[in-house]
Amino acid sequence: MPQKQESLHMLSVRREARLKKLAQVRPFIAGSLARVGVRCGNPSCRCASGQRHEAWVLTSKEKGRTVTVHVPKGMVEEVAQWVAEHRRRKQLSREVSELGERMIRLFVRASRGAARNRNRVGSTPAKRCATRKASSPSSSCG
């Protein structure tokens, strides 16, 4: 059992480390930054013949629909950092949640094992044999 408590402690330490990382406040934004080709509408422009202009957009979901926002060229690097920060936070949140679930499962496993051991301590071999015979007549107790 001490090994399981050690593991529970280690999971707790790992979870706390991720929570500290989540506490670092930096700008973030949900969505994906994408480069797209656009036409300006001028019939004599190169984009009219297929060579499109470069533009950047941020796409995200709002109430199940895709929303697209134009990102000015001067903000592309900054918005890319915001998107990366959102992904980092999302990954950290997932890890914190997974560690919490693993801690619960480990605790339950350890508790069940401790309960089984408590039940065994108070019983004598004769009592255990009588219990086995009652539950399974083909049990081979001495």
PDB file of N, CA, C and O in Angstrom, residues 3-65:
ATOM      1  N   GLN A   3       3.371   1.984  -1.657  1.00  0.00           N
ATOM      2  CA  GLN A   3       3.740   2.276  -3.036  1.00  0.00           C
ATOM      3  C   GLN A   3       2.588   3.028  -3.731  1.00  0.00           C
ATOM      4  O   GLN A   3       2.817   3.958  -4.481  1.00  0.00           O
ATOM      5  N   LYS A   4       1.348   2.654  -3.457  1.00  0.00           N
ATOM      6  CA  LYS A   4       0.200   3.317  -4.072  1.00  0.00           C
ATOM      7  C   LYS A   4       0.066   4.743  -3.553  1.00  0.00           C
ATOM      8  O   LYS A   4      -0.241   5.646  -4.304  1.00  0.00           O
ATOM      9  N   GLN A   5       0.310   4.962  -2.256  1.00  0.00           N
ATOM     10  CA  GLN A   5       0.254   6.319  -1.717  1.00  0.00           C
ATOM     11  C   GLN A   5       1.343   7.166  -2.353  1.00  0.00           C
ATOM     12  O   GLN A   5       1.128   8.319  -2.663  1.00  0.00           O
ATOM     13  N   GLU A   6       2.511   6.583  -2.579  1.00  0.00           N
ATOM     14  CA  GLU A   6       3.594   7.285  -3.240  1.00  0.00           C
ATOM     15  C   GLU A   6       3.162   7.678  -4.649  1.00  0.00           C
ATOM     16  O   GLU A   6       3.393   8.782  -5.089  1.00  0.00           O
ATOM     17  N   SER A   7       2.513   6.787  -5.352  1.00  0.00           N
ATOM     18  CA  SER A   7       2.039   7.072  -6.700  1.00  0.00           C
ATOM     19  C   SER A   7       0.963   8.151  -6.672  1.00  0.00           C
ATOM     20  O   SER A   7       0.950   9.026  -7.519  1.00  0.00           O
ATOM     21  N   LEU A   8       0.092   8.088  -5.705  1.00  0.00           N
ATOM     22  CA  LEU A   8      -0.936   9.101  -5.559  1.00  0.00           C
ATOM     23  C   LEU A   8      -0.289  10.457  -5.303  1.00  0.00           C
ATOM     24  O   LEU A   8      -0.683  11.472  -5.877  1.00  0.00           O
ATOM     25  N   HIS A   9       0.739  10.465  -4.484  1.00  0.00           N
ATOM     26  CA  HIS A   9       1.483  11.694  -4.198  1.00  0.00           C
ATOM     27  C   HIS A   9       2.148  12.224  -5.467  1.00  0.00           C
ATOM     28  O   HIS A   9       2.092  13.420  -5.752  1.00  0.00           O
ATOM     29  N   MET A  10       2.754  11.340  -6.240  1.00  0.00           N
ATOM     30  CA  MET A  10       3.424  11.763  -7.472  1.00  0.00           C
ATOM     31  C   MET A  10       2.418  12.329  -8.474  1.00  0.00           C
ATOM     32  O   MET A  10       2.689  13.326  -9.136  1.00  0.00           O
ATOM     33  N   LEU A  11       1.263  11.701  -8.588  1.00  0.00           N
ATOM     34  CA  LEU A  11       0.226  12.225  -9.476  1.00  0.00           C
ATOM     35  C   LEU A  11      -0.220  13.608  -9.023  1.00  0.00           C
ATOM     36  O   LEU A  11      -0.420  14.511  -9.834  1.00  0.00           O
ATOM     37  N   SER A  12      -0.342  13.783  -7.719  1.00  0.00           N
ATOM     38  CA  SER A  12      -0.736  15.071  -7.166  1.00  0.00           C
ATOM     39  C   SER A  12       0.312  16.144  -7.463  1.00  0.00           C
ATOM     40  O   SER A  12      -0.032  17.271  -7.832  1.00  0.00           O
ATOM     41  N   VAL A  13       1.578  15.789  -7.349  1.00  0.00           N
ATOM     42  CA  VAL A  13       2.664  16.727  -7.641  1.00  0.00           C
ATOM     43  C   VAL A  13       2.633  17.125  -9.115  1.00  0.00           C
ATOM     44  O   VAL A  13       2.756  18.304  -9.462  1.00  0.00           O
ATOM     45  N   ARG A  14       2.437  16.143  -9.992  1.00  0.00           N
ATOM     46  CA  ARG A  14       2.377  16.429 -11.425  1.00  0.00           C
ATOM     47  C   ARG A  14       1.183  17.325 -11.750  1.00  0.00           C
ATOM     48  O   ARG A  14       1.275  18.240 -12.564  1.00  0.00           O
ATOM     49  N   ARG A  15       0.065  17.055 -11.105  1.00  0.00           N
ATOM     50  CA  ARG A  15      -1.138  17.867 -11.341  1.00  0.00           C
ATOM     51  C   ARG A  15      -0.907  19.307 -10.890  1.00  0.00           C
ATOM     52  O   ARG A  15      -1.252  20.250 -11.590  1.00  0.00           O
ATOM     53  N   GLU A  16      -0.302  19.475  -9.714  1.00  0.00           N
ATOM     54  CA  GLU A  16      -0.034  20.825  -9.201  1.00  0.00           C
ATOM     55  C   GLU A  16       0.906  21.594 -10.128  1.00  0.00           C
ATOM     56  O   GLU A  16       0.739  22.796 -10.328  1.00  0.00           O
ATOM     57  N   ALA A  17       1.893  20.907 -10.707  1.00  0.00           N
ATOM     58  CA  ALA A  17       2.824  21.560 -11.639  1.00  0.00           C
ATOM     59  C   ALA A  17       2.071  22.080 -12.862  1.00  0.00           C
ATOM     60  O   ALA A  17       2.320  23.199 -13.335  1.00  0.00           O
ATOM     61  N   ARG A  18       1.138  21.306 -13.356  1.00  0.00           N
ATOM     62  CA  ARG A  18       0.363  21.736 -14.523  1.00  0.00           C
ATOM     63  C   ARG A  18      -0.593  22.873 -14.166  1.00  0.00           C
ATOM     64  O   ARG A  18      -0.806  23.787 -14.960  1.00  0.00           O
ATOM     65  N   LEU A  19      -1.146  22.835 -12.969  1.00  0.00           N
ATOM     66  CA  LEU A  19      -2.018  23.927 -12.528  1.00  0.00           C
ATOM     67  C   LEU A  19      -1.238  25.237 -12.409  1.00  0.00           C
ATOM     68  O   LEU A  19      -1.766  26.305 -12.740  1.00  0.00           O
ATOM     69  N   LYS A  20       0.003  25.162 -11.964  1.00  0.00           N
ATOM     70  CA  LYS A  20       0.840  26.368 -11.886  1.00  0.00           C
ATOM     71  C   LYS A  20       1.094  26.924 -13.277  1.00  0.00           C
ATOM     72  O   LYS A  20       1.091  28.136 -13.485  1.00  0.00           O
ATOM     73  N   LYS A  21       1.316  26.039 -14.244  1.00  0.00           N
ATOM     74  CA  LYS A  21       1.522  26.496 -15.620  1.00  0.00           C
ATOM     75  C   LYS A  21       0.254  27.156 -16.154  1.00  0.00           C
ATOM     76  O   LYS A  21       0.320  28.142 -16.880  1.00  0.00           O
ATOM     77  N   LEU A  22      -0.904  26.602 -15.800  1.00  0.00           N
ATOM     78  CA  LEU A  22      -2.174  27.180 -16.243  1.00  0.00           C
ATOM     79  C   LEU A  22      -2.404  28.555 -15.626  1.00  0.00           C
ATOM     80  O   LEU A  22      -3.062  29.404 -16.227  1.00  0.00           O
ATOM     81  N   ALA A  23      -1.864  28.774 -14.449  1.00  0.00           N
ATOM     82  CA  ALA A  23      -2.069  30.040 -13.750  1.00  0.00           C
ATOM     83  C   ALA A  23      -1.302  31.192 -14.401  1.00  0.00           C
ATOM     84  O   ALA A  23      -1.608  32.350 -14.143  1.00  0.00           O
ATOM     85  N   GLN A  24      -0.323  30.884 -15.234  1.00  0.00           N
ATOM     86  CA  GLN A  24       0.423  31.929 -15.935  1.00  0.00           C
ATOM     87  C   GLN A  24      -0.517  32.589 -16.942  1.00  0.00           C
ATOM     88  O   GLN A  24      -0.979  31.957 -17.879  1.00  0.00           O
ATOM     89  N   VAL A  25      -0.795  33.852 -16.728  1.00  0.00           N
ATOM     90  CA  VAL A  25      -1.774  34.544 -17.549  1.00  0.00           C
ATOM     91  C   VAL A  25      -1.089  35.180 -18.761  1.00  0.00           C
ATOM     92  O   VAL A  25      -0.215  36.023 -18.620  1.00  0.00           O
ATOM     93  N   ARG A  26      -1.496  34.727 -19.926  1.00  0.00           N
ATOM     94  CA  ARG A  26      -1.057  35.299 -21.196  1.00  0.00           C
ATOM     95  C   ARG A  26      -2.275  35.357 -22.101  1.00  0.00           C
ATOM     96  O   ARG A  26      -3.195  34.556 -21.956  1.00  0.00           O
ATOM     97  N   PRO A  27      -2.282  36.277 -23.065  1.00  0.00           N
ATOM     98  CA  PRO A  27      -3.428  36.348 -23.978  1.00  0.00           C
ATOM     99  C   PRO A  27      -3.587  35.059 -24.774  1.00  0.00           C
ATOM    100  O   PRO A  27      -2.603  34.432 -25.159  1.00  0.00           O
ATOM    101  N   PHE A  28      -4.832  34.664 -24.983  1.00  0.00           N
ATOM    102  CA  PHE A  28      -5.103  33.481 -25.802  1.00  0.00           C
ATOM    103  C   PHE A  28      -6.420  33.673 -26.526  1.00  0.00           C
ATOM    104  O   PHE A  28      -7.240  34.498 -26.142  1.00  0.00           O
ATOM    105  N   ILE A  29      -6.578  32.913 -27.599  1.00  0.00           N
ATOM    106  CA  ILE A  29      -7.814  32.982 -28.382  1.00  0.00           C
ATOM    107  C   ILE A  29      -8.084  31.612 -28.979  1.00  0.00           C
ATOM    108  O   ILE A  29      -7.158  30.927 -29.419  1.00  0.00           O
ATOM    109  N   ALA A  30      -9.331  31.202 -28.941  1.00  0.00           N
ATOM    110  CA  ALA A  30      -9.727  29.917 -29.507  1.00  0.00           C
ATOM    111  C   ALA A  30      -9.896  30.076 -31.007  1.00  0.00           C
ATOM    112  O   ALA A  30     -10.455  31.067 -31.469  1.00  0.00           O
ATOM    113  N   GLY A  31      -9.402  29.137 -31.749  1.00  0.00           N
ATOM    114  CA  GLY A  31      -9.584  29.158 -33.193  1.00  0.00           C
ATOM    115  C   GLY A  31      -8.346  28.685 -33.918  1.00  0.00           C
ATOM    116  O   GLY A  31      -7.365  28.265 -33.314  1.00  0.00           O
ATOM    117  N   SER A  32      -8.428  28.772 -35.241  1.00  0.00           N
ATOM    118  CA  SER A  32      -7.313  28.370 -36.092  1.00  0.00           C
ATOM    119  C   SER A  32      -6.964  29.531 -37.014  1.00  0.00           C
ATOM    120  O   SER A  32      -7.839  30.147 -37.618  1.00  0.00           O
ATOM    121  N   LEU A  33      -5.680  29.788 -37.111  1.00  0.00           N
ATOM    122  CA  LEU A  33      -5.187  30.831 -37.992  1.00  0.00           C
ATOM    123  C   LEU A  33      -4.851  30.187 -39.330  1.00  0.00           C
ATOM    124  O   LEU A  33      -4.147  29.183 -39.380  1.00  0.00           O
ATOM    125  N   ALA A  34      -5.366  30.756 -40.402  1.00  0.00           N
ATOM    126  CA  ALA A  34      -5.145  30.161 -41.719  1.00  0.00           C
ATOM    127  C   ALA A  34      -4.833  31.237 -42.751  1.00  0.00           C
ATOM    128  O   ALA A  34      -5.372  32.345 -42.704  1.00  0.00           O
ATOM    129  N   ARG A  35      -3.948  30.871 -43.674  1.00  0.00           N
ATOM    130  CA  ARG A  35      -3.647  31.748 -44.797  1.00  0.00           C
ATOM    131  C   ARG A  35      -4.580  31.351 -45.937  1.00  0.00           C
ATOM    132  O   ARG A  35      -4.702  30.164 -46.258  1.00  0.00           O
ATOM    133  N   VAL A  36      -5.217  32.327 -46.533  1.00  0.00           N
ATOM    134  CA  VAL A  36      -6.145  32.049 -47.626  1.00  0.00           C
ATOM    135  C   VAL A  36      -5.804  32.930 -48.830  1.00  0.00           C
ATOM    136  O   VAL A  36      -5.175  33.972 -48.684  1.00  0.00           O
ATOM    137  N   GLY A  37      -6.224  32.489 -49.980  1.00  0.00           N
ATOM    138  CA  GLY A  37      -6.070  33.277 -51.191  1.00  0.00           C
ATOM    139  C   GLY A  37      -7.376  33.977 -51.497  1.00  0.00           C
ATOM    140  O   GLY A  37      -8.442  33.363 -51.486  1.00  0.00           O
ATOM    141  N   VAL A  38      -7.307  35.291 -51.768  1.00  0.00           N
ATOM    142  CA  VAL A  38      -8.520  36.059 -52.028  1.00  0.00           C
ATOM    143  C   VAL A  38      -8.382  36.855 -53.327  1.00  0.00           C
ATOM    144  O   VAL A  38      -7.277  37.156 -53.780  1.00  0.00           O
ATOM    145  N   ARG A  39      -9.515  37.188 -53.892  1.00  0.00           N
ATOM    146  CA  ARG A  39      -9.556  38.052 -55.075  1.00  0.00           C
ATOM    147  C   ARG A  39     -10.036  39.428 -54.636  1.00  0.00           C
ATOM    148  O   ARG A  39     -10.963  39.541 -53.834  1.00  0.00           O
ATOM    149  N   CYS A  40      -9.420  40.441 -55.202  1.00  0.00           N
ATOM    150  CA  CYS A  40      -9.788  41.807 -54.822  1.00  0.00           C
ATOM    151  C   CYS A  40     -10.972  42.335 -55.623  1.00  0.00           C
ATOM    152  O   CYS A  40     -11.620  43.291 -55.214  1.00  0.00           O
ATOM    153  N   GLY A  41     -11.262  41.751 -56.743  1.00  0.00           N
ATOM    154  CA  GLY A  41     -12.396  42.182 -57.553  1.00  0.00           C
ATOM    155  C   GLY A  41     -12.015  43.069 -58.727  1.00  0.00           C
ATOM    156  O   GLY A  41     -12.828  43.359 -59.592  1.00  0.00           O
ATOM    157  N   ASN A  42     -10.777  43.526 -58.786  1.00  0.00           N
ATOM    158  CA  ASN A  42     -10.318  44.350 -59.903  1.00  0.00           C
ATOM    159  C   ASN A  42     -10.095  43.440 -61.110  1.00  0.00           C
ATOM    160  O   ASN A  42      -9.263  42.540 -61.059  1.00  0.00           O
ATOM    161  N   PRO A  43     -10.791  43.661 -62.231  1.00  0.00           N
ATOM    162  CA  PRO A  43     -10.673  42.763 -63.377  1.00  0.00           C
ATOM    163  C   PRO A  43      -9.287  42.753 -64.028  1.00  0.00           C
ATOM    164  O   PRO A  43      -8.918  41.772 -64.672  1.00  0.00           O
ATOM    165  N   SER A  44      -8.488  43.805 -63.840  1.00  0.00           N
ATOM    166  CA  SER A  44      -7.151  43.841 -64.447  1.00  0.00           C
ATOM    167  C   SER A  44      -6.054  43.378 -63.483  1.00  0.00           C
ATOM    168  O   SER A  44      -4.871  43.417 -63.823  1.00  0.00           O
ATOM    169  N   CYS A  45      -6.427  42.926 -62.291  1.00  0.00           N
ATOM    170  CA  CYS A  45      -5.441  42.482 -61.294  1.00  0.00           C
ATOM    171  C   CYS A  45      -5.013  41.043 -61.572  1.00  0.00           C
ATOM    172  O   CYS A  45      -5.732  40.265 -62.205  1.00  0.00           O
ATOM    173  N   ARG A  46      -3.852  40.684 -61.071  1.00  0.00           N
ATOM    174  CA  ARG A  46      -3.341  39.309 -61.229  1.00  0.00           C
ATOM    175  C   ARG A  46      -4.275  38.265 -60.618  1.00  0.00           C
ATOM    176  O   ARG A  46      -4.322  37.125 -61.063  1.00  0.00           O
ATOM    177  N   CYS A  47      -5.043  38.660 -59.583  1.00  0.00           N
ATOM    178  CA  CYS A  47      -5.932  37.693 -58.920  1.00  0.00           C
ATOM    179  C   CYS A  47      -7.095  37.295 -59.821  1.00  0.00           C
ATOM    180  O   CYS A  47      -7.672  36.236 -59.637  1.00  0.00           O
ATOM    181  N   ALA A  48      -7.411  38.128 -60.808  1.00  0.00           N
ATOM    182  CA  ALA A  48      -8.503  37.790 -61.725  1.00  0.00           C
ATOM    183  C   ALA A  48      -8.125  36.608 -62.605  1.00  0.00           C
ATOM    184  O   ALA A  48      -8.988  35.860 -63.061  1.00  0.00           O
ATOM    185  N   SER A  49      -6.821  36.418 -62.829  1.00  0.00           N
ATOM    186  CA  SER A  49      -6.367  35.298 -63.665  1.00  0.00           C
ATOM    187  C   SER A  49      -5.941  34.082 -62.842  1.00  0.00           C
ATOM    188  O   SER A  49      -5.349  33.151 -63.381  1.00  0.00           O
ATOM    189  N   GLY A  50      -6.196  34.096 -61.549  1.00  0.00           N
ATOM    190  CA  GLY A  50      -5.933  32.915 -60.733  1.00  0.00           C
ATOM    191  C   GLY A  50      -4.849  33.070 -59.685  1.00  0.00           C
ATOM    192  O   GLY A  50      -4.776  32.301 -58.745  1.00  0.00           O
ATOM    193  N   GLN A  51      -3.979  34.064 -59.795  1.00  0.00           N
ATOM    194  CA  GLN A  51      -2.901  34.256 -58.811  1.00  0.00           C
ATOM    195  C   GLN A  51      -3.447  35.164 -57.694  1.00  0.00           C
ATOM    196  O   GLN A  51      -3.414  36.381 -57.795  1.00  0.00           O
ATOM    197  N   ARG A  52      -3.921  34.567 -56.643  1.00  0.00           N
ATOM    198  CA  ARG A  52      -4.669  35.292 -55.619  1.00  0.00           C
ATOM    199  C   ARG A  52      -3.753  36.030 -54.637  1.00  0.00           C
ATOM    200  O   ARG A  52      -2.591  35.712 -54.480  1.00  0.00           O
ATOM    201  N   HIS A  53      -4.357  36.988 -53.944  1.00  0.00           N
ATOM    202  CA  HIS A  53      -3.671  37.736 -52.888  1.00  0.00           C
ATOM    203  C   HIS A  53      -3.679  36.889 -51.611  1.00  0.00           C
ATOM    204  O   HIS A  53      -4.582  36.097 -51.387  1.00  0.00           O
ATOM    205  N   GLU A  54      -2.671  37.110 -50.787  1.00  0.00           N
ATOM    206  CA  GLU A  54      -2.588  36.385 -49.516  1.00  0.00           C
ATOM    207  C   GLU A  54      -3.318  37.175 -48.443  1.00  0.00           C
ATOM    208  O   GLU A  54      -3.154  38.388 -48.329  1.00  0.00           O
ATOM    209  N   ALA A  55      -4.111  36.479 -47.665  1.00  0.00           N
ATOM    210  CA  ALA A  55      -4.796  37.078 -46.525  1.00  0.00           C
ATOM    211  C   ALA A  55      -4.798  36.060 -45.384  1.00  0.00           C
ATOM    212  O   ALA A  55      -4.618  34.856 -45.601  1.00  0.00           O
ATOM    213  N   TRP A  56      -4.984  36.549 -44.169  1.00  0.00           N
ATOM    214  CA  TRP A  56      -5.013  35.680 -42.991  1.00  0.00           C
ATOM    215  C   TRP A  56      -6.368  35.801 -42.321  1.00  0.00           C
ATOM    216  O   TRP A  56      -6.932  36.900 -42.215  1.00  0.00           O
ATOM    217  N   VAL A  57      -6.884  34.673 -41.877  1.00  0.00           N
ATOM    218  CA  VAL A  57      -8.168  34.645 -41.174  1.00  0.00           C
ATOM    219  C   VAL A  57      -8.058  33.770 -39.930  1.00  0.00           C
ATOM    220  O   VAL A  57      -7.248  32.838 -39.868  1.00  0.00           O
ATOM    221  N   LEU A  58      -8.875  34.096 -38.967  1.00  0.00           N
ATOM    222  CA  LEU A  58      -9.017  33.285 -37.764  1.00  0.00           C
ATOM    223  C   LEU A  58     -10.398  32.660 -37.836  1.00  0.00           C
ATOM    224  O   LEU A  58     -11.397  33.371 -37.972  1.00  0.00           O
ATOM    225  N   THR A  59     -10.458  31.341 -37.781  1.00  0.00           N
ATOM    226  CA  THR A  59     -11.748  30.663 -37.798  1.00  0.00           C
ATOM    227  C   THR A  59     -11.995  30.011 -36.447  1.00  0.00           C
ATOM    228  O   THR A  59     -11.061  29.508 -35.815  1.00  0.00           O
ATOM    229  N   SER A  60     -13.238  30.054 -36.020  1.00  0.00           N
ATOM    230  CA  SER A  60     -13.617  29.412 -34.759  1.00  0.00           C
ATOM    231  C   SER A  60     -15.080  28.996 -34.860  1.00  0.00           C
ATOM    232  O   SER A  60     -15.778  29.363 -35.795  1.00  0.00           O
ATOM    233  N   LYS A  61     -15.536  28.243 -33.898  1.00  0.00           N
ATOM    234  CA  LYS A  61     -16.923  27.777 -33.869  1.00  0.00           C
ATOM    235  C   LYS A  61     -17.701  28.604 -32.850  1.00  0.00           C
ATOM    236  O   LYS A  61     -17.231  28.844 -31.739  1.00  0.00           O
ATOM    237  N   GLU A  62     -18.888  29.018 -33.267  1.00  0.00           N
ATOM    238  CA  GLU A  62     -19.793  29.735 -32.387  1.00  0.00           C
ATOM    239  C   GLU A  62     -21.188  29.157 -32.575  1.00  0.00           C
ATOM    240  O   GLU A  62     -21.734  29.243 -33.678  1.00  0.00           O
ATOM    241  N   LYS A  63     -21.718  28.539 -31.553  1.00  0.00           N
ATOM    242  CA  LYS A  63     -23.036  27.894 -31.619  1.00  0.00           C
ATOM    243  C   LYS A  63     -23.116  26.911 -32.787  1.00  0.00           C
ATOM    244  O   LYS A  63     -24.098  26.859 -33.512  1.00  0.00           O
ATOM    245  N   GLY A  64     -22.034  26.164 -33.003  1.00  0.00           N
ATOM    246  CA  GLY A  64     -22.022  25.132 -34.028  1.00  0.00           C
ATOM    247  C   GLY A  64     -21.724  25.621 -35.433  1.00  0.00           C
ATOM    248  O   GLY A  64     -21.658  24.832 -36.363  1.00  0.00           O
ATOM    249  N   ARG A  65     -21.543  26.911 -35.604  1.00  0.00           N
ATOM    250  CA  ARG A  65     -21.251  27.456 -36.931  1.00  0.00           C
ATOM    251  C   ARG A  65     -19.837  28.015 -36.969  1.00  0.00           C
ATOM    252  O   ARG A  65     -19.343  28.546 -35.976  1.00  0.00           O
TER     253      ARG A  65
END
